[in-house]
Amino acid sequence: MENGALAPTIQSIPMRKVRQLSHHFSRILCRGFARTEDEAVFIESAKALGEVLPWTHGIIKKVKDSKRVDKLNNNVESSEAMPMHFDGMFKFEHVTDPVTGATKRRQAFPRYQFFTCQVTSPNDGFTLWPSSRLLLRHLPHPWTVDQLQTLTWGMDNDGFWDAQIHQLPLLVTHPVTGRPCLRWHQPWDASKTKFSTCVVTIENAADGGARLIPIIDRLLYDYRVCLRLAWEVGDVLVNDNTAMLHTRTAYRNNADRELWRIHCD
């Protein structure tokens, strides 16, 4: 900091205000704060943001290259590029119908992602953040939001995730703003990955989505829709996981790039 002043810690970030801002501006980046390398402080800040949602790895997911190259690794823990997606695509919970007693499995996606950057990979390893609001604004003729709201999709995934997921709404309603938001996982084949591949179809489109899928994937990377973020060490970021999708570009195999992520509701 200038004049020898100490940087404020991430504990001074007004997390509830950041949460509210994220609904309308989506990812909120806080730069220049201290104690981002302290796991306990990072977790306490996440609790100020919302209810912390542990997964199988615990509370903090340390996103870095595991150096594994076998099929049961996944692209999250590699230096590969990743498909556009939302977090929670492969996270499930079992719910019981209070009337029938029947149990079914449903996706349990988090409302927010809370990131901090520990190590960068200079000049690569960018994170891309496309906005549903902007994507739907730029839908080409003859596609409309009303049309997309009638569509469902599914995907068949192999490798680490090994999941078959169907009857997913293409658009969902944001719980705060009421805006339509895209729910999507980009098709990903063996030409792009050594790990999990996925085949995606639009289930109630006559052509299985052959016309629409390339349009969605092109718009997701469109500079009018998608922000390209170059991380700096110590960055703290809150992302609205309903309003936004995200991905990562590839980075050098020998880089020690590392992000920490916590899911919150």
GROMACS .gro file of C-alpha atoms in nm:
model
  265
    1MET     CA    1   0.000   0.000   0.000
    2GLU     CA    2   0.110   0.363  -0.055
    3ASN     CA    3   0.277   0.559   0.227
    4GLY     CA    4   0.349   0.238   0.417
    5ALA     CA    5  -0.018   0.182   0.508
    6LEU     CA    6  -0.118  -0.177   0.573
    7ALA     CA    7  -0.364  -0.339   0.333
    8PRO     CA    8  -0.710  -0.404   0.481
    9THR     CA    9  -0.785  -0.772   0.540
   10ILE     CA   10  -1.058  -0.964   0.359
   11GLN     CA   11  -1.248  -0.959   0.689
   12SER     CA   12  -1.320  -0.590   0.616
   13ILE     CA   13  -1.504  -0.671   0.291
   14PRO     CA   14  -1.882  -0.621   0.343
   15MET     CA   15  -1.980  -0.965   0.217
   16ARG     CA   16  -2.357  -0.919   0.236
   17LYS     CA   17  -2.328  -0.606   0.022
   18VAL     CA   18  -2.103  -0.790  -0.224
   19ARG     CA   19  -2.363  -1.068  -0.235
   20GLN     CA   20  -2.636  -0.817  -0.326
   21LEU     CA   21  -2.420  -0.649  -0.590
   22SER     CA   22  -2.345  -0.985  -0.752
   23HIS     CA   23  -2.712  -1.036  -0.837
   24HIS     CA   24  -2.701  -0.739  -1.074
   25PHE     CA   25  -2.334  -0.705  -1.175
   26SER     CA   26  -2.240  -1.069  -1.120
   27ARG     CA   27  -1.876  -1.147  -1.046
   28ILE     CA   28  -1.744  -0.894  -0.795
   29LEU     CA   29  -1.365  -0.874  -0.780
   30CYS     CA   30  -1.192  -0.739  -0.467
   31ARG     CA   31  -0.821  -0.669  -0.515
   32GLY     CA   32  -0.552  -0.548  -0.273
   33PHE     CA   33  -0.676  -0.715   0.048
   34ALA     CA   34  -0.458  -0.900   0.298
   35ARG     CA   35  -0.478  -1.243   0.469
   36THR     CA   36  -0.614  -1.416   0.161
   37GLU     CA   37  -0.365  -1.699   0.221
   38ASP     CA   38  -0.510  -1.776   0.566
   39GLU     CA   39  -0.753  -2.067   0.529
   40ALA     CA   40  -0.936  -1.995   0.856
   41VAL     CA   41  -0.989  -1.630   0.762
   42PHE     CA   42  -1.104  -1.729   0.412
   43ILE     CA   43  -1.363  -1.967   0.562
   44GLU     CA   44  -1.488  -1.703   0.807
   45SER     CA   45  -1.531  -1.457   0.520
   46ALA     CA   46  -1.730  -1.720   0.330
   47LYS     CA   47  -1.959  -1.761   0.631
   48ALA     CA   48  -2.025  -1.387   0.618
   49LEU     CA   49  -2.125  -1.430   0.252
   50GLY     CA   50  -2.376  -1.710   0.313
   51GLU     CA   51  -2.424  -2.067   0.430
   52VAL     CA   52  -2.107  -2.262   0.355
   53LEU     CA   53  -2.168  -2.580   0.154
   54PRO     CA   54  -1.899  -2.847   0.200
   55TRP     CA   55  -1.854  -3.114  -0.066
   56THR     CA   56  -1.657  -3.440  -0.064
   57HIS     CA   57  -1.327  -3.247  -0.061
   58GLY     CA   58  -1.430  -3.046   0.246
   59ILE     CA   59  -1.501  -2.673   0.264
   60ILE     CA   60  -1.215  -2.537   0.050
   61LYS     CA   61  -1.155  -2.682  -0.295
   62LYS     CA   62  -0.794  -2.614  -0.396
   63VAL     CA   63  -0.809  -2.593  -0.774
   64LYS     CA   64  -0.468  -2.690  -0.909
   65ASP     CA   65  -0.302  -2.941  -1.139
   66SER     CA   66  -0.278  -3.282  -0.971
   67LYS     CA   67  -0.033  -3.394  -1.246
   68ARG     CA   68  -0.237  -3.713  -1.293
   69VAL     CA   69  -0.291  -3.818  -1.656
   70ASP     CA   70  -0.516  -4.124  -1.618
   71LYS     CA   71  -0.877  -4.127  -1.737
   72LEU     CA   72  -1.016  -4.103  -1.382
   73ASN     CA   73  -0.858  -3.763  -1.328
   74ASN     CA   74  -1.074  -3.466  -1.430
   75ASN     CA   75  -1.005  -3.139  -1.607
   76VAL     CA   76  -1.066  -2.933  -1.289
   77GLU     CA   77  -0.752  -3.089  -1.141
   78SER     CA   78  -0.547  -3.058  -1.458
   79SER     CA   79  -0.392  -2.781  -1.667
   80GLU     CA   80  -0.640  -2.840  -1.951
   81ALA     CA   81  -0.897  -2.592  -2.070
   82MET     CA   82  -1.244  -2.661  -1.931
   83PRO     CA   83  -1.591  -2.654  -2.090
   84MET     CA   84  -1.832  -2.375  -2.004
   85HIS     CA   85  -2.040  -2.487  -1.708
   86PHE     CA   86  -2.206  -2.394  -1.381
   87ASP     CA   87  -2.086  -2.536  -1.049
   88GLY     CA   88  -2.299  -2.817  -0.909
   89MET     CA   89  -2.363  -2.991  -1.241
   90PHE     CA   90  -2.242  -3.316  -1.083
   91LYS     CA   91  -2.338  -3.248  -0.720
   92PHE     CA   92  -2.654  -3.427  -0.609
   93GLU     CA   93  -2.873  -3.463  -0.305
   94HIS     CA   94  -3.150  -3.709  -0.225
   95VAL     CA   95  -3.489  -3.562  -0.137
   96THR     CA   96  -3.796  -3.743  -0.006
   97ASP     CA   97  -4.148  -3.656  -0.116
   98PRO     CA   98  -4.339  -3.577   0.207
   99VAL     CA   99  -4.661  -3.725   0.064
  100THR     CA  100  -4.549  -4.039  -0.120
  101GLY     CA  101  -4.227  -4.108   0.069
  102ALA     CA  102  -4.051  -4.164  -0.262
  103THR     CA  103  -3.685  -4.060  -0.278
  104LYS     CA  104  -3.528  -3.904  -0.583
  105ARG     CA  105  -3.195  -3.751  -0.675
  106ARG     CA  106  -3.166  -3.386  -0.776
  107GLN     CA  107  -2.886  -3.142  -0.852
  108ALA     CA  108  -2.765  -2.937  -0.555
  109PHE     CA  109  -2.595  -2.639  -0.716
  110PRO     CA  110  -2.465  -2.356  -0.494
  111ARG     CA  111  -2.589  -1.999  -0.522
  112TYR     CA  112  -2.242  -1.842  -0.496
  113GLN     CA  113  -1.877  -1.920  -0.559
  114PHE     CA  114  -1.615  -1.754  -0.341
  115PHE     CA  115  -1.263  -1.759  -0.485
  116THR     CA  116  -0.920  -1.640  -0.388
  117CYS     CA  117  -0.603  -1.669  -0.596
  118GLN     CA  118  -0.292  -1.817  -0.434
  119VAL     CA  119  -0.065  -1.868  -0.737
  120THR     CA  120  -0.104  -1.739  -1.092
  121SER     CA  121   0.013  -1.882  -1.421
  122PRO     CA  122   0.126  -1.566  -1.602
  123ASN     CA  123  -0.011  -1.511  -1.955
  124ASP     CA  124  -0.248  -1.810  -1.947
  125GLY     CA  125  -0.496  -1.986  -1.720
  126PHE     CA  126  -0.757  -1.711  -1.764
  127THR     CA  127  -1.104  -1.752  -1.619
  128LEU     CA  128  -1.392  -1.664  -1.851
  129TRP     CA  129  -1.728  -1.540  -1.717
  130PRO     CA  130  -2.021  -1.514  -1.963
  131SER     CA  131  -2.339  -1.342  -1.846
  132SER     CA  132  -2.681  -1.499  -1.913
  133ARG     CA  133  -2.835  -1.152  -1.932
  134LEU     CA  134  -2.595  -1.044  -2.207
  135LEU     CA  135  -2.611  -1.374  -2.394
  136LEU     CA  136  -2.991  -1.364  -2.414
  137ARG     CA  137  -2.974  -1.001  -2.530
  138HIS     CA  138  -2.766  -1.110  -2.830
  139LEU     CA  139  -2.965  -1.417  -2.937
  140PRO     CA  140  -2.974  -1.416  -3.318
  141HIS     CA  141  -3.297  -1.431  -3.518
  142PRO     CA  142  -3.513  -1.644  -3.519
  143TRP     CA  143  -3.430  -1.759  -3.163
  144THR     CA  144  -3.612  -1.595  -2.872
  145VAL     CA  145  -3.604  -1.621  -2.493
  146ASP     CA  146  -3.960  -1.757  -2.503
  147GLN     CA  147  -3.847  -2.041  -2.728
  148LEU     CA  148  -3.553  -2.129  -2.505
  149GLN     CA  149  -3.778  -2.139  -2.198
  150THR     CA  150  -3.962  -2.438  -2.347
  151LEU     CA  151  -3.648  -2.646  -2.403
  152THR     CA  152  -3.484  -2.915  -2.192
  153TRP     CA  153  -3.144  -3.071  -2.237
  154GLY     CA  154  -2.938  -3.364  -2.120
  155MET     CA  155  -2.582  -3.486  -2.116
  156ASP     CA  156  -2.398  -3.818  -2.105
  157ASN     CA  157  -2.059  -3.796  -1.938
  158ASP     CA  158  -1.782  -4.053  -1.901
  159GLY     CA  159  -1.460  -4.074  -1.703
  160PHE     CA  160  -1.436  -3.925  -1.354
  161TRP     CA  161  -1.793  -3.788  -1.344
  162ASP     CA  162  -1.960  -4.083  -1.525
  163ALA     CA  163  -2.305  -3.928  -1.514
  164GLN     CA  164  -2.615  -3.933  -1.731
  165ILE     CA  165  -2.832  -3.630  -1.653
  166HIS     CA  166  -3.151  -3.548  -1.841
  167GLN     CA  167  -3.461  -3.327  -1.839
  168LEU     CA  168  -3.273  -3.016  -1.734
  169PRO     CA  169  -3.436  -2.679  -1.810
  170LEU     CA  170  -3.230  -2.474  -2.053
  171LEU     CA  171  -3.337  -2.154  -1.876
  172VAL     CA  172  -3.410  -2.106  -1.506
  173THR     CA  173  -3.546  -1.804  -1.321
  174HIS     CA  174  -3.305  -1.611  -1.101
  175PRO     CA  175  -3.436  -1.630  -0.741
  176VAL     CA  176  -3.369  -1.260  -0.671
  177THR     CA  177  -3.393  -1.066  -0.998
  178GLY     CA  178  -3.652  -1.288  -1.169
  179ARG     CA  179  -3.447  -1.278  -1.491
  180PRO     CA  180  -3.408  -1.588  -1.712
  181CYS     CA  181  -3.063  -1.750  -1.673
  182LEU     CA  182  -2.892  -2.011  -1.889
  183ARG     CA  183  -2.816  -2.354  -1.741
  184TRP     CA  184  -2.555  -2.522  -1.960
  185HIS     CA  185  -2.257  -2.753  -1.986
  186GLN     CA  186  -2.063  -2.724  -2.309
  187PRO     CA  187  -2.020  -3.045  -2.515
  188TRP     CA  188  -1.662  -3.170  -2.471
  189ASP     CA  189  -1.505  -3.444  -2.681
  190ALA     CA  190  -1.180  -3.639  -2.687
  191SER     CA  191  -1.015  -3.382  -2.914
  192LYS     CA  192  -1.031  -3.134  -2.622
  193THR     CA  193  -0.954  -3.352  -2.320
  194LYS     CA  194  -0.772  -3.660  -2.191
  195PHE     CA  195  -1.033  -3.696  -1.918
  196SER     CA  196  -1.412  -3.666  -1.896
  197THR     CA  197  -1.601  -3.615  -2.221
  198CYS     CA  198  -1.968  -3.523  -2.251
  199VAL     CA  199  -2.233  -3.544  -2.522
  200VAL     CA  200  -2.508  -3.280  -2.497
  201THR     CA  201  -2.848  -3.281  -2.668
  202ILE     CA  202  -3.152  -3.053  -2.667
  203GLU     CA  203  -3.412  -3.314  -2.583
  204ASN     CA  204  -3.728  -3.157  -2.724
  205ALA     CA  205  -3.575  -3.005  -3.038
  206ALA     CA  206  -3.642  -3.197  -3.359
  207ASP     CA  207  -3.274  -3.191  -3.456
  208GLY     CA  208  -3.144  -3.264  -3.104
  209GLY     CA  209  -3.003  -2.913  -3.085
  210ALA     CA  210  -2.782  -2.937  -3.393
  211ARG     CA  211  -2.867  -2.576  -3.485
  212LEU     CA  212  -2.896  -2.423  -3.138
  213ILE     CA  213  -2.599  -2.579  -2.956
  214PRO     CA  214  -2.333  -2.412  -3.178
  215ILE     CA  215  -2.511  -2.077  -3.134
  216ILE     CA  216  -2.508  -2.108  -2.753
  217ASP     CA  217  -2.142  -2.210  -2.747
  218ARG     CA  218  -2.039  -1.928  -2.983
  219LEU     CA  219  -2.222  -1.666  -2.775
  220LEU     CA  220  -2.068  -1.793  -2.451
  221TYR     CA  221  -1.724  -1.686  -2.579
  222ASP     CA  222  -1.845  -1.367  -2.750
  223TYR     CA  223  -1.663  -1.059  -2.617
  224ARG     CA  224  -2.000  -0.880  -2.582
  225VAL     CA  225  -2.106  -1.152  -2.337
  226CYS     CA  226  -1.792  -1.291  -2.174
  227LEU     CA  227  -1.535  -1.130  -1.942
  228ARG     CA  228  -1.179  -1.266  -1.958
  229LEU     CA  229  -1.011  -1.241  -1.616
  230ALA     CA  230  -0.635  -1.249  -1.556
  231TRP     CA  231  -0.592  -1.332  -1.187
  232GLU     CA  232  -0.351  -1.158  -0.950
  233VAL     CA  233  -0.229  -1.322  -0.630
  234GLY     CA  234  -0.458  -1.223  -0.343
  235ASP     CA  235  -0.762  -1.154  -0.561
  236VAL     CA  236  -1.095  -1.233  -0.395
  237LEU     CA  237  -1.400  -1.290  -0.616
  238VAL     CA  238  -1.769  -1.357  -0.552
  239ASN     CA  239  -1.971  -1.500  -0.841
  240ASP     CA  240  -2.345  -1.552  -0.876
  241ASN     CA  241  -2.358  -1.915  -0.993
  242THR     CA  242  -2.712  -1.877  -1.131
  243ALA     CA  243  -2.658  -1.563  -1.341
  244MET     CA  244  -2.320  -1.669  -1.481
  245LEU     CA  245  -2.139  -1.960  -1.638
  246HIS     CA  246  -1.760  -1.993  -1.630
  247THR     CA  247  -1.460  -2.180  -1.764
  248ARG     CA  248  -1.080  -2.172  -1.766
  249THR     CA  249  -0.835  -2.157  -2.052
  250ALA     CA  250  -0.544  -2.403  -2.054
  251TYR     CA  251  -0.219  -2.319  -1.879
  252ARG     CA  252   0.137  -2.451  -1.889
  253ASN     CA  253   0.179  -2.805  -1.756
  254ASN     CA  254   0.462  -2.707  -1.522
  255ALA     CA  255   0.278  -2.409  -1.366
  256ASP     CA  256   0.173  -2.420  -1.000
  257ARG     CA  257  -0.144  -2.215  -1.059
  258GLU     CA  258  -0.376  -2.247  -0.758
  259LEU     CA  259  -0.717  -2.103  -0.675
  260TRP     CA  260  -0.919  -2.170  -0.361
  261ARG     CA  261  -1.295  -2.198  -0.392
  262ILE     CA  262  -1.579  -2.222  -0.140
  263HIS     CA  263  -1.944  -2.277  -0.231
  264CYS     CA  264  -2.211  -2.079  -0.044
  265ASP     CA  265  -2.588  -2.042  -0.038
   0.00000   0.00000   0.00000
